[in-house]
Coordinates of C-alpha atoms in Angstrom, one line a residue:
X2 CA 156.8 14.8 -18.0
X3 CA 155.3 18.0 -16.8
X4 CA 153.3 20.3 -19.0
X5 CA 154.1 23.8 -18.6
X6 CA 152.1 26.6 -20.0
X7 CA 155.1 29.3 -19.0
X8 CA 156.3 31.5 -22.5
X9 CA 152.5 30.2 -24.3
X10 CA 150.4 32.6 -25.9
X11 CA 147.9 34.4 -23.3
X12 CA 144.5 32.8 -25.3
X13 CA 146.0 29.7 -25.2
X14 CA 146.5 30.0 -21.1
X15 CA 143.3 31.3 -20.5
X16 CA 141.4 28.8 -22.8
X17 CA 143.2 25.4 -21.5
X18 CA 142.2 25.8 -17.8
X19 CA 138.7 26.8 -18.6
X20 CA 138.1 23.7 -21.2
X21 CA 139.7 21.3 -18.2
X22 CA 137.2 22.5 -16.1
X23 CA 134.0 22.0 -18.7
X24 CA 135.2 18.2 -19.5
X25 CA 135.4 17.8 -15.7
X26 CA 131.8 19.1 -14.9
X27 CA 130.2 17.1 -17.9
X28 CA 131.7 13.7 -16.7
X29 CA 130.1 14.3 -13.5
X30 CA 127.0 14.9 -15.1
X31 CA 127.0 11.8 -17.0
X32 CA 127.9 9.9 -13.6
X33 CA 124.5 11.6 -11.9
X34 CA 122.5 10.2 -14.7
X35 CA 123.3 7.1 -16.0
X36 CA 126.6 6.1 -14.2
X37 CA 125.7 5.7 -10.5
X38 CA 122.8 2.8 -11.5
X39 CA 125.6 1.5 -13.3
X40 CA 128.1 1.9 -10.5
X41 CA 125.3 0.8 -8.1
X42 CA 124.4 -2.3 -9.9
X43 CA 128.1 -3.2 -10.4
X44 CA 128.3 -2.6 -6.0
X45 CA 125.6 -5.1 -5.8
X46 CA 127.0 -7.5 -8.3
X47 CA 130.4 -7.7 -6.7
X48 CA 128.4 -8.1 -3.2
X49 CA 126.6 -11.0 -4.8
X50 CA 129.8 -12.8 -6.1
X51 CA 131.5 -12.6 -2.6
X52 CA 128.5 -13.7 -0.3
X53 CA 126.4 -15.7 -2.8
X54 CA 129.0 -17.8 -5.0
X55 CA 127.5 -16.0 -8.0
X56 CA 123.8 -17.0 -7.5
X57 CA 121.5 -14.8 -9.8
X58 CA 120.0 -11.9 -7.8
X59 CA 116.6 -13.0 -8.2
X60 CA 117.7 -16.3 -6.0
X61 CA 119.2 -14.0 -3.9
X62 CA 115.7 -12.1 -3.2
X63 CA 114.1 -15.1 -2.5
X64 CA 113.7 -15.7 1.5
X65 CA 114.5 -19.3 2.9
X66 CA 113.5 -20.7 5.2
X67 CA 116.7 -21.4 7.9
X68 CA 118.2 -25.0 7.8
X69 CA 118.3 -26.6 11.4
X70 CA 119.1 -29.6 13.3
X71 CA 115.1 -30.1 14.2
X72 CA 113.5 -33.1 13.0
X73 CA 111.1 -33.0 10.2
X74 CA 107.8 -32.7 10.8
X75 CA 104.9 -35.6 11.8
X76 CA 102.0 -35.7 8.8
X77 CA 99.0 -36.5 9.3
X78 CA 97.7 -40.0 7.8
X79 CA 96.4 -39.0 4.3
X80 CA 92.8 -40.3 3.9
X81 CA 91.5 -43.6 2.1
X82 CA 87.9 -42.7 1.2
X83 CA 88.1 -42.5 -2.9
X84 CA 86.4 -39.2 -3.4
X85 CA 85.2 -39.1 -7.0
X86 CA 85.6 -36.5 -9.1
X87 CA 83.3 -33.7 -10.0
X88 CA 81.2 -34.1 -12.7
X89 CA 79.0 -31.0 -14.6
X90 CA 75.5 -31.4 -13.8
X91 CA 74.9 -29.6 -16.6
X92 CA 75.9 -30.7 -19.8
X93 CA 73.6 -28.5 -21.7
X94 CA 75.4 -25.3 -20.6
X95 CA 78.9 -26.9 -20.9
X96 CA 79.1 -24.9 -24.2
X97 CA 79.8 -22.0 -24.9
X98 CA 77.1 -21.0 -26.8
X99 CA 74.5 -22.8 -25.3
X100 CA 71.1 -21.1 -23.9
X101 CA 68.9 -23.6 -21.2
X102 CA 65.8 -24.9 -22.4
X103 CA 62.4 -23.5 -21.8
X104 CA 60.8 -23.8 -18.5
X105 CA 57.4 -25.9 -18.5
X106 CA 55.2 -23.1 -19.6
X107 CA 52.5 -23.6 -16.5
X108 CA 55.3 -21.8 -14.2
X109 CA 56.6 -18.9 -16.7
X110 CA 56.7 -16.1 -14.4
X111 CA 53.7 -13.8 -14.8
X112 CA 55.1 -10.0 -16.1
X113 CA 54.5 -7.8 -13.1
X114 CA 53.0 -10.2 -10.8
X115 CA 54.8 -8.4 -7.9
X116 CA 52.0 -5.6 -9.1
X117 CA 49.4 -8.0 -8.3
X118 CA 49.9 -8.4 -4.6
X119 CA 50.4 -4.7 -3.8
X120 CA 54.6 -4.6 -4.0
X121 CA 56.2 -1.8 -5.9
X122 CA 59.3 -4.0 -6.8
X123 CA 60.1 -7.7 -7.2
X124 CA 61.5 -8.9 -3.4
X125 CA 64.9 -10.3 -4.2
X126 CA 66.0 -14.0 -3.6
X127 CA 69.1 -13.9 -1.8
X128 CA 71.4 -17.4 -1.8
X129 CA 74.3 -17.4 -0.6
X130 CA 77.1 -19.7 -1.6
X131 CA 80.8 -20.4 -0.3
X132 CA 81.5 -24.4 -1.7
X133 CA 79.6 -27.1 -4.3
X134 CA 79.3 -25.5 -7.6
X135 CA 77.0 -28.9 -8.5
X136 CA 74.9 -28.1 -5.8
X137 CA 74.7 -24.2 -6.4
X138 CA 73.6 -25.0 -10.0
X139 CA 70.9 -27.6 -8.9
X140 CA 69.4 -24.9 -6.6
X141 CA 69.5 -22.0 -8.9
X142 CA 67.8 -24.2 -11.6
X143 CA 65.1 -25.6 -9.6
X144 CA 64.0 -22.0 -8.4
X145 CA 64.0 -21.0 -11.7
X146 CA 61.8 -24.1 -13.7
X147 CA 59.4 -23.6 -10.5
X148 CA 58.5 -20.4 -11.4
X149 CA 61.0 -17.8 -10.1
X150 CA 61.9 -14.9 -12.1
X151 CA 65.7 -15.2 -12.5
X152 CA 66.4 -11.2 -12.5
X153 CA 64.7 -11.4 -9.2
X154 CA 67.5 -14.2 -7.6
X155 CA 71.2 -12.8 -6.4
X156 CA 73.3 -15.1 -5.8
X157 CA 76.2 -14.3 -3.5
X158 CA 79.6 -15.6 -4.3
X159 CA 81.1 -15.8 -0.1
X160 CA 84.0 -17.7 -1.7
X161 CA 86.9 -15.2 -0.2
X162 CA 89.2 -16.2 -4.1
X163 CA 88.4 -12.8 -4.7
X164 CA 88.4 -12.5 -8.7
X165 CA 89.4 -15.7 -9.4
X166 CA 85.9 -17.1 -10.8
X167 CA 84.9 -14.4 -12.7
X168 CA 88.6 -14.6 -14.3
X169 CA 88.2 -18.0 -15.0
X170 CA 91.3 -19.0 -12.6
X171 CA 89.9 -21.9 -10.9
X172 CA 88.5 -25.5 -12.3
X173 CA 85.2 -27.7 -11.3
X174 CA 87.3 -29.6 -8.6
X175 CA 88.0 -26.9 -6.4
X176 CA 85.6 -26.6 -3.5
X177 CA 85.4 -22.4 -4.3
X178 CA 84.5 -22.9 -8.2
X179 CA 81.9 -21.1 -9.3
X180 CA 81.0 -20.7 -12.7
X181 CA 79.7 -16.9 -13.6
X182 CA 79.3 -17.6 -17.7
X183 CA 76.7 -20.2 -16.2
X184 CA 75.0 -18.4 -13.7
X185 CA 74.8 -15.0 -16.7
X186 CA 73.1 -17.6 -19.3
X187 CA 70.7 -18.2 -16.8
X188 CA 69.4 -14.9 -16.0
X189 CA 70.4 -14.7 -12.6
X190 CA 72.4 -12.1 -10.9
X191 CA 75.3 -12.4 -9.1
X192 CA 76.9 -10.4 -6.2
X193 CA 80.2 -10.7 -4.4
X194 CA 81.7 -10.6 -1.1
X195 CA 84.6 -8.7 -0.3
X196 CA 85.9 -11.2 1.9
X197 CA 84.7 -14.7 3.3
X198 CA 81.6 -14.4 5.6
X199 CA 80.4 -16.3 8.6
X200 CA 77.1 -17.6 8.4
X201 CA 75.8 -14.4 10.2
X202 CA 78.3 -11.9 8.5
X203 CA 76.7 -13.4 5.3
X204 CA 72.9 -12.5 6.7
X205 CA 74.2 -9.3 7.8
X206 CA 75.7 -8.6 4.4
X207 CA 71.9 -9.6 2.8
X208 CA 70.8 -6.6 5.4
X209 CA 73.4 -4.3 4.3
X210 CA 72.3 -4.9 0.3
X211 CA 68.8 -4.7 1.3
X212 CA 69.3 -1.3 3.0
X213 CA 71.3 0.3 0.2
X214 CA 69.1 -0.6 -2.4
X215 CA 65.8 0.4 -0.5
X216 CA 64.2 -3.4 -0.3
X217 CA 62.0 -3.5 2.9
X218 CA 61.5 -7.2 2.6
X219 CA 63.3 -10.1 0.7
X220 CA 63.4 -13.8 0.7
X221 CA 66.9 -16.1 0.8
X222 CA 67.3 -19.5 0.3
X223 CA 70.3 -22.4 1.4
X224 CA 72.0 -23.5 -2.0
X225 CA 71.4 -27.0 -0.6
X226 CA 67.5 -27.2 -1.4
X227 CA 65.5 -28.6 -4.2
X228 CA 62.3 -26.6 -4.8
X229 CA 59.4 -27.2 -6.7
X230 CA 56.3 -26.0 -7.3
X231 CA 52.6 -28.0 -6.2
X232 CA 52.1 -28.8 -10.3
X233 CA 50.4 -32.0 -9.0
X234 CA 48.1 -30.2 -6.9
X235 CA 48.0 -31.5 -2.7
X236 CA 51.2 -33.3 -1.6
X237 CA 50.8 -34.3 1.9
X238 CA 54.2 -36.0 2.4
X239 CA 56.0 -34.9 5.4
X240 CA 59.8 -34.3 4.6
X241 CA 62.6 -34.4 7.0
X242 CA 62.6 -30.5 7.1
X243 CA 59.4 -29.6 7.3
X244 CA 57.8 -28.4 10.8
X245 CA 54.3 -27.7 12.0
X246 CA 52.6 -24.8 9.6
X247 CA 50.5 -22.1 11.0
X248 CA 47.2 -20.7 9.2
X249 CA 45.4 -17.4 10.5
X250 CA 42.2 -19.7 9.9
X251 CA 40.4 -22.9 8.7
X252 CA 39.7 -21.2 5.2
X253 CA 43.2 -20.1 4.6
X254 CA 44.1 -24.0 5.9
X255 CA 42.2 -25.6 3.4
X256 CA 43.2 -23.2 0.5
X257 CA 46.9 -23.8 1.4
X258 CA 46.4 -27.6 1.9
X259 CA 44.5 -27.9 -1.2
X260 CA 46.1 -26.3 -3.9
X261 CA 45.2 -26.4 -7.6
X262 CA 47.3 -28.0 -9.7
X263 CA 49.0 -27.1 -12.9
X264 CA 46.6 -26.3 -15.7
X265 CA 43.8 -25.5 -13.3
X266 CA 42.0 -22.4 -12.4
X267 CA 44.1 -21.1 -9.8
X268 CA 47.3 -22.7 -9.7
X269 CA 50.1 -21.0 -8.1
X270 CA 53.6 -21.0 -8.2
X271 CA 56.0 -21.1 -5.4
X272 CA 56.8 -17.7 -7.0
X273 CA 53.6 -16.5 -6.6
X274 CA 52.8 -17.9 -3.5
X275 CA 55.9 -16.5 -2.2
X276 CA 54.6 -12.9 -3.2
X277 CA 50.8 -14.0 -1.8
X278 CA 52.5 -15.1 1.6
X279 CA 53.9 -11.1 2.1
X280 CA 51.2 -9.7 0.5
X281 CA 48.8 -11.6 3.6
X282 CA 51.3 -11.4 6.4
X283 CA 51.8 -7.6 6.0
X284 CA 47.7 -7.5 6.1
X285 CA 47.6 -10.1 9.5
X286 CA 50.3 -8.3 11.5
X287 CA 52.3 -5.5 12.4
X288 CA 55.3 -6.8 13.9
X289 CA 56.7 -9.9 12.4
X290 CA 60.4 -11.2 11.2
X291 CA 60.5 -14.3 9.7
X292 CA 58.3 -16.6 7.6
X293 CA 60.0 -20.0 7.5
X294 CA 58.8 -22.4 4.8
X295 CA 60.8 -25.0 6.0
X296 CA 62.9 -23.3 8.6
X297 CA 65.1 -21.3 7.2
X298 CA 65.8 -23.2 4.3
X299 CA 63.8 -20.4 2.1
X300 CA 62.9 -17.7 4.5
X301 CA 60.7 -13.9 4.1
X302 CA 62.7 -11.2 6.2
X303 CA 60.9 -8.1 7.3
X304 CA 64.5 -5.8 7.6
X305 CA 62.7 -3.2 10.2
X306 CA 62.6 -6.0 12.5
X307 CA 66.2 -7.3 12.3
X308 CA 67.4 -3.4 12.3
X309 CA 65.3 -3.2 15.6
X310 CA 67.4 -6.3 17.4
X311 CA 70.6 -5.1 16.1
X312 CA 71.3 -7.2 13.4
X313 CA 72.6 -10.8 13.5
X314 CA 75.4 -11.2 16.2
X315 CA 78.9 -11.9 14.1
X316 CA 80.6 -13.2 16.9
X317 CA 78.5 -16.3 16.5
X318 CA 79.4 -17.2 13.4
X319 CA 77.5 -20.3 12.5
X320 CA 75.9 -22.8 14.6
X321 CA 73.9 -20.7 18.0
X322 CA 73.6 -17.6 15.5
X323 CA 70.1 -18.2 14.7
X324 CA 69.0 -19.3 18.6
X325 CA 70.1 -15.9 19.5
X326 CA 68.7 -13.7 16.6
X327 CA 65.2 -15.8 17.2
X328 CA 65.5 -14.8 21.0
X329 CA 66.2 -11.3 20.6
X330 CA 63.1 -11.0 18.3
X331 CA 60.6 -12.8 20.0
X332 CA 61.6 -11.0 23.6
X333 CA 61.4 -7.4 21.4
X334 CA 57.6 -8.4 20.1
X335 CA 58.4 -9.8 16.9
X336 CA 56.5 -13.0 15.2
X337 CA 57.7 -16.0 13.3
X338 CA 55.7 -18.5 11.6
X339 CA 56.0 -21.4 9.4
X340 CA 53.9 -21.2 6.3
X341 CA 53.6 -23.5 3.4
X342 CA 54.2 -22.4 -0.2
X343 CA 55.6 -24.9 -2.1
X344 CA 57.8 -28.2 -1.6
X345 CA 61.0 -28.0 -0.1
X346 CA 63.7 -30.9 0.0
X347 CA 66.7 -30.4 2.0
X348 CA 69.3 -32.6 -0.3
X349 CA 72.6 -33.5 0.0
X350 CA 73.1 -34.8 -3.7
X351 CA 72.5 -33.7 -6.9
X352 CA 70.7 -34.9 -9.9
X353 CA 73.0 -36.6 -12.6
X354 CA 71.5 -34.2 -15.6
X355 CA 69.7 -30.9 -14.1
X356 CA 68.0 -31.0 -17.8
X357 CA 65.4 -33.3 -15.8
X358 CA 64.1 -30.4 -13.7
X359 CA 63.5 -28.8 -17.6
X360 CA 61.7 -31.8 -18.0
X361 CA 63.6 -33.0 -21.2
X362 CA 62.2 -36.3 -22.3
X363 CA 65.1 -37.6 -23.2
X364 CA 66.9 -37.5 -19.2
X365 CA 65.5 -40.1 -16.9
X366 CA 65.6 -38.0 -13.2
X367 CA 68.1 -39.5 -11.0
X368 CA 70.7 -38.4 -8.3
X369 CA 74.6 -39.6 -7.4
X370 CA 76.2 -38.6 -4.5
X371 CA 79.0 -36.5 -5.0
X372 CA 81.0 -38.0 -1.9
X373 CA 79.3 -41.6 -1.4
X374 CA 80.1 -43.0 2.0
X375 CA 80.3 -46.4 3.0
X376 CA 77.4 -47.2 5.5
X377 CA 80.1 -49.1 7.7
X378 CA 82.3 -45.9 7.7
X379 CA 78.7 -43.0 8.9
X380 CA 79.8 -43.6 12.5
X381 CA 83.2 -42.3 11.6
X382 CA 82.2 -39.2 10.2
X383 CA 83.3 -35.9 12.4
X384 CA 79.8 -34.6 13.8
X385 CA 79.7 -31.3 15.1
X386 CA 78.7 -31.2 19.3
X387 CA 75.6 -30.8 19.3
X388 CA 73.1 -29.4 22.1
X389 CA 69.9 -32.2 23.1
X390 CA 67.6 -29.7 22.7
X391 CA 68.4 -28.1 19.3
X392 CA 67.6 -30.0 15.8
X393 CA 69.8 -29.4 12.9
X394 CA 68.0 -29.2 10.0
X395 CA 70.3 -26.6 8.2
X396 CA 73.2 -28.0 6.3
X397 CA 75.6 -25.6 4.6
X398 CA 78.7 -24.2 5.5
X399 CA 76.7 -21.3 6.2
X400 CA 74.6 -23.6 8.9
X401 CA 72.7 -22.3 11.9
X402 CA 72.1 -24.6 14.7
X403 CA 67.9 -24.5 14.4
X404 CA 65.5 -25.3 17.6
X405 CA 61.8 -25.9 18.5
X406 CA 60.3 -22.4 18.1
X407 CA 57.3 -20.9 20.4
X408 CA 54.4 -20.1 18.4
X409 CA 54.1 -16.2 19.3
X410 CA 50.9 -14.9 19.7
X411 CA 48.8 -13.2 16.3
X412 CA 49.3 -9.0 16.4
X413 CA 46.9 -7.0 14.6
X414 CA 47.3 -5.9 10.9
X415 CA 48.9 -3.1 9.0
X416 CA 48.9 -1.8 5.8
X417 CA 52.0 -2.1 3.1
X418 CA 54.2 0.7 3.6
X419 CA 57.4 -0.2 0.9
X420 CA 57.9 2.7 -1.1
X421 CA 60.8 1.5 -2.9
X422 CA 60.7 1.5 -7.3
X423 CA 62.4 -0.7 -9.7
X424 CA 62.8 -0.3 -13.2
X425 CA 60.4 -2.4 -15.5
X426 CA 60.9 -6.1 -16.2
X427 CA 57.8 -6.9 -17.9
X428 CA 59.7 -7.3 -21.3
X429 CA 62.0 -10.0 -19.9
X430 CA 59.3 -11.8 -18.7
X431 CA 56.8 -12.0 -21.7
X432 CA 59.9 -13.1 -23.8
X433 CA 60.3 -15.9 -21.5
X434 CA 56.9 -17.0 -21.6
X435 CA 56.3 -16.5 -25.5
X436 CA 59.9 -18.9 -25.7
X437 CA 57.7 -21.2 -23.3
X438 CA 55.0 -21.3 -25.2
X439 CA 56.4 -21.8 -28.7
X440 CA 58.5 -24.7 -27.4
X441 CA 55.5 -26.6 -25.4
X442 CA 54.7 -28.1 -28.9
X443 CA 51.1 -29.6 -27.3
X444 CA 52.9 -32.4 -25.9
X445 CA 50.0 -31.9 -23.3
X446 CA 49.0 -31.7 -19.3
X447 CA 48.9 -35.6 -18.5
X448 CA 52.3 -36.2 -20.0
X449 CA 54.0 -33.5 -18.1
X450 CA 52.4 -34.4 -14.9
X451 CA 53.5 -38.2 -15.4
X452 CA 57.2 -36.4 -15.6
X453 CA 56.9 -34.3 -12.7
X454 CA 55.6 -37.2 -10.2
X455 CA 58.9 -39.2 -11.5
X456 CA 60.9 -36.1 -10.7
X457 CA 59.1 -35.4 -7.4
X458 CA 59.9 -39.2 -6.5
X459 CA 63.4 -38.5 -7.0
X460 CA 63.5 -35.4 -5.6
X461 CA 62.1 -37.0 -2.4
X462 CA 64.3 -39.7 -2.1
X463 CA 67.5 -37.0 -2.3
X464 CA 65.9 -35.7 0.9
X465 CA 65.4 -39.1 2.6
X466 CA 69.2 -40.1 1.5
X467 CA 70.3 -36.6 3.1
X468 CA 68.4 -37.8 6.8
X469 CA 69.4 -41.7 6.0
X470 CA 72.0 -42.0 8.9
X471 CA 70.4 -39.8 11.7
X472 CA 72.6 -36.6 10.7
X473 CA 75.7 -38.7 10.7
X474 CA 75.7 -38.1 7.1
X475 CA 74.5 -34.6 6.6
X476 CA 77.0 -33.0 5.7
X477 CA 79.3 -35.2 4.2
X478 CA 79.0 -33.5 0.7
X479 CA 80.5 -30.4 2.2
X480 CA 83.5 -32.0 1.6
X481 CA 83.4 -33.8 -1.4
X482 CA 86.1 -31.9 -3.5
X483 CA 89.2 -31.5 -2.9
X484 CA 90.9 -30.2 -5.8
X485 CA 92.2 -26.7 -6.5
X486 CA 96.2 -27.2 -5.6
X487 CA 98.1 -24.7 -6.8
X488 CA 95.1 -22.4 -8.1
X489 CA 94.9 -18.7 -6.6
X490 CA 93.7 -18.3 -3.2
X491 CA 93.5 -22.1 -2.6
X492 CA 92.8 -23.9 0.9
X493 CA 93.3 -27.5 2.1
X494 CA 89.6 -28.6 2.2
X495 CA 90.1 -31.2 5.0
X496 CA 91.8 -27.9 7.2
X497 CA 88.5 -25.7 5.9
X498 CA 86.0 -28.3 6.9
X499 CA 87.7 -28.5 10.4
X500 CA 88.7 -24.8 10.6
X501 CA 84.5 -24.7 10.1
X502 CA 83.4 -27.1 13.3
X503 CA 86.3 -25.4 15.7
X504 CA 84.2 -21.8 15.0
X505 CA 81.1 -23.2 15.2
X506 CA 81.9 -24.7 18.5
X507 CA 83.6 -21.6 19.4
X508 CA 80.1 -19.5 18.8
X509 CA 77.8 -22.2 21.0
X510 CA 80.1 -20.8 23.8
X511 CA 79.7 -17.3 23.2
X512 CA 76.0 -17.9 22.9
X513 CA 76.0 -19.7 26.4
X514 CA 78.2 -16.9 27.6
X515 CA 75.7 -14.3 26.2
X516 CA 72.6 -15.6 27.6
X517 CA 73.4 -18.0 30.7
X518 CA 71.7 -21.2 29.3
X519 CA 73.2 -24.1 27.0
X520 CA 69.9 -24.7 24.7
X521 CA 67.8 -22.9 21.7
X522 CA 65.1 -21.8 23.0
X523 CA 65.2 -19.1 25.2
X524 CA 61.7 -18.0 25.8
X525 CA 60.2 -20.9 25.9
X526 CA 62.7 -21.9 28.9
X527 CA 63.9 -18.9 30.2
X528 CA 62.5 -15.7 31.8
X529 CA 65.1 -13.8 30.5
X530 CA 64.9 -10.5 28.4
X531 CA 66.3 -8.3 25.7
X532 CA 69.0 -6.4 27.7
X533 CA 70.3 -9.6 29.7
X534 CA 72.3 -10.1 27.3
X535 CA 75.9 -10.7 28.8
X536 CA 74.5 -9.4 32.1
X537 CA 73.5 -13.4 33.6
X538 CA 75.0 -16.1 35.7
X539 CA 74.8 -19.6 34.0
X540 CA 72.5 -21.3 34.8
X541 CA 73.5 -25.1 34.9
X542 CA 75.7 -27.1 37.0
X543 CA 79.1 -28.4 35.1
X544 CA 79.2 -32.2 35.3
X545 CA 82.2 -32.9 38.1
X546 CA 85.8 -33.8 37.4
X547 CA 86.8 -37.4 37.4
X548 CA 89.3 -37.8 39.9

């Protein structure tokens, strides 16, 4: 039925149209608003019902990947070696309000001693660390009960999980754990990479930290070393790692060779004779690089001298990185030595109980292996390729291939010129050493030099386990853990550890691209020079083709 407005009143037809058009205008608005998500979320439900058979949208979202006709895929066989699991070398800390014990009060770090041999501020420690929390920890401890100043030590998480350590995301099995609570109660610092490094990214990220924070000179270490200082006075073992040392003279010889030990008039630290190595080397000469004190196991970098060569070469990013840098430096004037300062064992295990190296009476010092391998199965183990000329005495995933260094000749002296400042640490220091002190308790020299030989024993039987199997077994504990599924940013080890050998092989051919020759040393057997570099024909002859 029609409505007709014909014979109304005039209000009444004026008013009528006009309200029609205000109701209209208003249940547009309220479809602008709030009834086009509704209207658009009922499109997409209806969508959902005809394609997806009334799946929820989030399934929906999800992408799939496309079923096909193609066979499934061929796996690899899965491995038979038992790995055990990992255990905490560190019971003491486990807790969470534990504090580590004192160190033995002979090696409290002096405050200042940094004063004493003419340096402005305390050279940092770098070490750098990517897998083995258990052999991290055993590192970080043994610097620190031989003397070194833990404000002084960075280490350097290259674990590419990006926050997931310091947020407590991953457990002691995965290979990229590392435990920051830990490494805080000890006193140390710690710094982190944006990203995982290459072995020579990593030294070039150690250049980059030097530079911003004004440190001329600075030490780092492999997390795969036991230190210790020379409490027992001369040691004249020679370890797997260790080379031939260089003294300036016969004096300096027979004071490094005949140290005093701890309680005597004299004795040193490694700490000290750390600081007492730069102190001398920036009197002796003017253009040096590197003081090894076993290769590059702990290492003194002069950063002038690796800004003058350009840095380490990141396209070599392990094994062949260190050939080149060494080249470079010696053909641009620059000298490397190896100098003694303390004892050095290149390990590949780790001590059951690290309260040993706090020399607690009640731990008895002995190591396991964190990834024990049957003798019959060493000749099985994946070795890298390996050139006949180059030793490899470096051993963690941040390994360089090493090699027989020429002996440069001595340069004249200079004076110090580091200019850099740090804030005081002298209070952090005598707090240690009044702790030390309390807690020594008299228990006397004799008894804590019978405790040290046992450790030193031990200590020196890790390194002689390490060598056991001429290098077959060296780096077997790289891949002892191989936890971590499901945890953020986690990677097959097996797929890491191969991942590593493929690039390492992959930079012993850029380095024999760069430079023309297959082996280390390239001034010894070479007369090639600084700006060769990618300029030279090789020069050996491949081996021919068998027909």
């Amino acid at each position: 039925m029609a409505i007709s407005l014909v014979g109304a009143p005039r209000g009444l037809r004026i008013l009528l149209p006009v309200s029609f058009v205000i109701v209209v205008l208003v249940l547009v608005g309220l479809y602008h608003s709030t009834g086009q998500l509704e209207t658009s979320q009922l499109l997409k439900t209806i969508s959902s019902n005809i394609h997806g058979g009334g799946q929820q949208q989030e399934e929906d979202d999800i992408p799939r990947r496309p079923s096909n006709t193609h066979s499934p895929p061929k796996y690899k066989p899965t491995s038979t070696l038992a790995v055990p699991a990992v255990t905490d070398p560190f019971p003491l800390l486990a807790t969470s309000t534990a504090t580590p014990p004192p160190i033995p009060p002979y090696n409290v770090p002096k405050p200042g001693l940094h004063r004493n041999y003419g340096l402005s501020y305390m050279p940092p420690l770098f070490i750098g660390f990517t897998r083995q929390w258990p052999m991290l920890l055993q590192c970080v401890t043994s610097y620190l009960t031989a003397g070194w100043p833990p404000e002084s030590i960075y280490v350097v998480e290259n674990t590419g999980v990006q926050n997931s350590n310091t947020d407590g995301q991953l457990t002691l099995q995965n290979p990229f754990y590392l435990n920051h609570t830990t490494l805080t109660r000890l006193g140390v610092n710690v710094l982190q990479t944006p990203v995982l490094l290459t072995f020579s990214q990593l030294q070039n990220f150690f250049i980059s930290t030097a530079t911003s924070r004004q440190w001329p000179y600075y030490f780092y270490s492999h997390q795969d070393v036991l230190v210790m200082s020379f409490e027992d006075g001369p040691d004249t073992i020679r370890r797997p790692g260790d080379r031939d040392w260089f003294f300036y003279d016969d004096q300096e010889k027979a004071d490094i060779l005949r140290p005093a030990a701890a309680g005597q008039k004299g004795y040193r630290t490694i700490y000290e004779n750390c600081l007492r190595e730069l102190n001398q080397t920036l009197e002796h000469e003017k253009r040096w690089a590197f003081r090894w004190f076993q290769y590059d196991h702990l290492t003194l970098v002069n950063r002038a001298a690796l800004d003058a060569v350009g840095g380490w070469d990141s396209l070599m990013p392990y094994y062949g990185s260190d050939c080149d840098m060494n080249a470079r430096l010696e053909m641009d004037g620059w000298t490397m030595r190896h100098r003694r300062v303390g004892i050095i064992n290149d390990v590949s295990t780790v001590m059951e109980d690290l309260a040993a190296l706090y020399r607690d009476p009640e731990v008895v010092p002995k190591f396991i292996d964190p990834n024990p391998i049957p003798e019959e199965e060493l000749d099985k183990v994946e070795r890298p390729h390996e050139d006949e000329s180059s030793s490899k005495d470096d051993s963690t995933e941040n390994d360089a291939a090493t090699g027989e260094e020429k002996e440069p000749e001595e340069q004249p002296p200079e004076e110090s010129t580091e200019k850099s400042e740090e804030a005081p640490t002298e209070k952090l220091a005598e707090k240690r050493e009044a702790r030390s002190s309390r807690s020594s308790g008299g228990s006397g020299i004799a008894q804590a030099m019978d405790y040290f030989r046992a450790l030193l024993r031990v200590a020196d039987d890790m390194g002689a386990y390490k060598y056991r199997s001429d290098n077959s077994a060296r780096n077997s504990w790289q891949g002892s853990q191989h936890g971590g599924v499901g945890e953020p940013y986690y990677y097959n080890a097996d797929g890491f550890g191969k991942s590593f050998w493929i690039l390492a092989e992959a930079g012993r051919e850029v380095f024999r691209q760069k430079w023309g020759h297959r082996d280390c040393d390239l001034v010894k057997e070479t007369a090639l020079q600084l700006d060769d570099q990618w300029r030279v024909e090789k020069d050996w002859e491949d081996a021919p083709k068998e027909s």
